[in-house]
């Protein structure tokens, strides 16, 4: 559904979880970047190891939010900051 929405609506910011039920987040981001290269991608993950972070950065993910999502204000602040740059 996320890729369909991305294709149809071209949001400026796109959130994606690293591990999904039917498709891997890596694959979603790869497809999403080809659909909408100007979109800012934010990855959500519970994996806080350096290897995962390094892999995401190599994919071009600049923003990673670690679960559990305890600091909602931090997420709101990030969205505001990114939105002001658009």
GROMACS .gro file of N, CA and C in nm, residues 13-78:
model
  198
   13UNK      N    1   0.762   1.331   0.252
   13UNK     CA    2   0.826   1.249   0.354
   13UNK      C    3   0.757   1.113   0.356
   14UNK      N    4   0.838   1.006   0.363
   14UNK     CA    5   0.786   0.869   0.358
   14UNK      C    6   0.848   0.789   0.471
   15UNK      N    7   0.765   0.735   0.559
   15UNK     CA    8   0.810   0.649   0.668
   15UNK      C    9   0.799   0.504   0.626
   16UNK      N   10   0.899   0.423   0.661
   16UNK     CA   11   0.895   0.281   0.630
   16UNK      C   12   0.960   0.202   0.742
   17UNK      N   13   0.901   0.091   0.778
   17UNK     CA   14   0.961   0.002   0.878
   17UNK      C   15   1.062  -0.087   0.806
   18UNK      N   16   1.167  -0.124   0.874
   18UNK     CA   17   1.271  -0.206   0.814
   18UNK      C   18   1.223  -0.347   0.784
   19UNK      N   19   1.144  -0.404   0.874
   19UNK     CA   20   1.094  -0.540   0.852
   19UNK      C   21   0.942  -0.539   0.845
   20UNK      N   22   0.890  -0.580   0.730
   20UNK     CA   23   0.747  -0.582   0.706
   20UNK      C   24   0.703  -0.727   0.684
   21UNK      N   25   0.575  -0.752   0.690
   21UNK     CA   26   0.526  -0.889   0.676
   21UNK      C   27   0.548  -0.948   0.537
   22UNK      N   28   0.517  -0.872   0.434
   22UNK     CA   29   0.519  -0.928   0.299
   22UNK      C   30   0.636  -0.883   0.212
   23UNK      N   31   0.713  -0.786   0.257
   23UNK     CA   32   0.825  -0.736   0.178
   23UNK      C   33   0.926  -0.673   0.276
   24UNK      N   34   1.052  -0.682   0.243
   24UNK     CA   35   1.156  -0.625   0.328
   24UNK      C   36   1.163  -0.474   0.307
   25UNK      N   37   1.185  -0.400   0.414
   25UNK     CA   38   1.193  -0.254   0.406
   25UNK      C   39   1.300  -0.207   0.310
   26UNK      N   40   1.411  -0.282   0.299
   26UNK     CA   41   1.517  -0.247   0.203
   26UNK      C   42   1.461  -0.244   0.061
   27UNK      N   43   1.381  -0.345   0.029
   27UNK     CA   44   1.322  -0.354  -0.104
   27UNK      C   45   1.221  -0.242  -0.128
   28UNK      N   46   1.144  -0.210  -0.025
   28UNK     CA   47   1.047  -0.100  -0.036
   28UNK      C   48   1.120   0.030  -0.066
   29UNK      N   49   1.227   0.059   0.009
   29UNK     CA   50   1.300   0.183  -0.010
   29UNK      C   51   1.363   0.188  -0.149
   30UNK      N   52   1.419   0.077  -0.194
   30UNK     CA   53   1.478   0.073  -0.328
   30UNK      C   54   1.374   0.107  -0.435
   31UNK      N   55   1.257   0.046  -0.426
   31UNK     CA   56   1.150   0.073  -0.521
   31UNK      C   57   1.098   0.216  -0.505
   32UNK      N   58   1.083   0.259  -0.380
   32UNK     CA   59   1.029   0.392  -0.351
   32UNK      C   60   1.120   0.501  -0.408
   33UNK      N   61   1.251   0.484  -0.396
   33UNK     CA   62   1.344   0.583  -0.448
   33UNK      C   63   1.335   0.595  -0.599
   34UNK      N   64   1.307   0.485  -0.667
   34UNK     CA   65   1.292   0.493  -0.812
   34UNK      C   66   1.160   0.558  -0.852
   35UNK      N   67   1.059   0.544  -0.767
   35UNK     CA   68   0.928   0.604  -0.793
   35UNK      C   69   0.932   0.755  -0.765
   36UNK      N   70   0.994   0.792  -0.654
   36UNK     CA   71   0.992   0.931  -0.610
   36UNK      C   72   1.127   0.969  -0.548
   37UNK      N   73   1.228   0.992  -0.632
   37UNK     CA   74   1.362   1.018  -0.581
   37UNK      C   75   1.374   1.145  -0.495
   38UNK      N   76   1.283   1.238  -0.507
   38UNK     CA   77   1.289   1.361  -0.430
   38UNK      C   78   1.230   1.350  -0.290
   39UNK      N   79   1.169   1.236  -0.260
   39UNK     CA   80   1.106   1.217  -0.129
   39UNK      C   81   1.212   1.192  -0.023
   40UNK      N   82   1.188   1.240   0.098
   40UNK     CA   83   1.274   1.214   0.212
   40UNK      C   84   1.225   1.085   0.277
   41UNK      N   85   1.316   0.989   0.294
   41UNK     CA   86   1.279   0.860   0.350
   41UNK      C   87   1.328   0.848   0.494
   42UNK      N   88   1.238   0.806   0.581
   42UNK     CA   89   1.268   0.785   0.722
   42UNK      C   90   1.241   0.639   0.753
   43UNK      N   91   1.341   0.570   0.804
   43UNK     CA   92   1.327   0.429   0.834
   43UNK      C   93   1.302   0.410   0.983
   44UNK      N   94   1.206   0.323   1.014
   44UNK     CA   95   1.176   0.285   1.151
   44UNK      C   96   1.232   0.145   1.174
   45UNK      N   97   1.298   0.124   1.288
   45UNK     CA   98   1.352  -0.008   1.317
   45UNK      C   99   1.376  -0.027   1.465
   46UNK      N  100   1.369  -0.151   1.507
   46UNK     CA  101   1.402  -0.185   1.645
   46UNK      C  102   1.548  -0.231   1.655
   47UNK      N  103   1.613  -0.247   1.541
   47UNK     CA  104   1.752  -0.294   1.538
   47UNK      C  105   1.846  -0.175   1.551
   48UNK      N  106   1.917  -0.171   1.662
   48UNK     CA  107   2.001  -0.055   1.691
   48UNK      C  108   2.150  -0.084   1.672
   49UNK      N  109   2.182  -0.196   1.607
   49UNK     CA  110   2.323  -0.230   1.590
   49UNK      C  111   2.386  -0.145   1.478
   50UNK      N  112   2.516  -0.131   1.486
   50UNK     CA  113   2.591  -0.048   1.390
   50UNK      C  114   2.581  -0.102   1.248
   51UNK      N  115   2.576  -0.234   1.234
   51UNK     CA  116   2.569  -0.296   1.100
   51UNK      C  117   2.440  -0.254   1.028
   52UNK      N  118   2.330  -0.256   1.100
   52UNK     CA  119   2.202  -0.214   1.040
   52UNK      C  120   2.207  -0.066   1.005
   53UNK      N  121   2.256   0.016   1.095
   53UNK     CA  122   2.265   0.160   1.070
   53UNK      C  123   2.354   0.189   0.949
   54UNK      N  124   2.465   0.120   0.940
   54UNK     CA  125   2.557   0.138   0.827
   54UNK      C  126   2.491   0.098   0.696
   55UNK      N  127   2.418  -0.014   0.697
   55UNK     CA  128   2.347  -0.060   0.577
   55UNK      C  129   2.244   0.042   0.531
   56UNK      N  130   2.169   0.098   0.626
   56UNK     CA  131   2.067   0.197   0.592
   56UNK      C  132   2.131   0.324   0.535
   57UNK      N  133   2.241   0.365   0.593
   57UNK     CA  134   2.309   0.485   0.542
   57UNK      C  135   2.364   0.462   0.402
   58UNK      N  136   2.412   0.342   0.373
   58UNK     CA  137   2.460   0.310   0.238
   58UNK      C  138   2.345   0.315   0.138
   59UNK      N  139   2.223   0.288   0.186
   59UNK     CA  140   2.105   0.296   0.101
   59UNK      C  141   2.060   0.440   0.081
   60UNK      N  142   2.123   0.532   0.152
   60UNK     CA  143   2.086   0.673   0.141
   60UNK      C  144   1.985   0.719   0.244
   61UNK      N  145   1.959   0.637   0.344
   61UNK     CA  146   1.866   0.674   0.450
   61UNK      C  147   1.940   0.766   0.548
   62UNK      N  148   1.895   0.888   0.557
   62UNK     CA  149   1.959   0.985   0.646
   62UNK      C  150   1.893   0.992   0.783
   63UNK      N  151   1.769   0.945   0.790
   63UNK     CA  152   1.693   0.957   0.914
   63UNK      C  153   1.644   0.819   0.957
   64UNK      N  154   1.685   0.779   1.076
   64UNK     CA  155   1.646   0.650   1.132
   64UNK      C  156   1.581   0.677   1.268
   65UNK      N  157   1.464   0.621   1.289
   65UNK     CA  158   1.395   0.633   1.416
   65UNK      C  159   1.389   0.493   1.476
   66UNK      N  160   1.442   0.482   1.598
   66UNK     CA  161   1.448   0.353   1.664
   66UNK      C  162   1.325   0.328   1.748
   67UNK      N  163   1.276   0.206   1.740
   67UNK     CA  164   1.161   0.164   1.820
   67UNK      C  165   1.212   0.105   1.951
   68UNK      N  166   1.132   0.112   2.055
   68UNK     CA  167   0.995   0.161   2.056
   68UNK      C  168   0.990   0.313   2.045
   69UNK      N  169   0.884   0.361   1.986
   69UNK     CA  170   0.866   0.504   1.963
   69UNK      C  171   0.816   0.568   2.093
   70UNK      N  172   0.910   0.612   2.172
   70UNK     CA  173   0.875   0.668   2.303
   70UNK      C  174   0.870   0.820   2.301
   71UNK      N  175   0.946   0.883   2.214
   71UNK     CA  176   0.955   1.028   2.212
   71UNK      C  177   0.884   1.084   2.089
   72UNK      N  178   0.754   1.092   2.098
   72UNK     CA  179   0.673   1.140   1.986
   72UNK      C  180   0.710   1.284   1.950
   73UNK      N  181   0.742   1.365   2.049
   73UNK     CA  182   0.778   1.504   2.022
   73UNK      C  183   0.902   1.513   1.935
   74UNK      N  184   0.997   1.419   1.950
   74UNK     CA  185   1.116   1.417   1.866
   74UNK      C  186   1.077   1.391   1.720
   75UNK      N  187   0.981   1.302   1.700
   75UNK     CA  188   0.935   1.271   1.564
   75UNK      C  189   0.864   1.392   1.504
   76UNK      N  190   0.779   1.455   1.582
   76UNK     CA  191   0.709   1.576   1.535
   76UNK      C  192   0.810   1.685   1.502
   77UNK      N  193   0.909   1.701   1.585
   77UNK     CA  194   1.013   1.801   1.562
   77UNK      C  195   1.091   1.771   1.433
   78UNK      N  196   1.123   1.645   1.411
   78UNK     CA  197   1.193   1.605   1.288
   78UNK      C  198   1.108   1.637   1.165
   0.00000   0.00000   0.00000
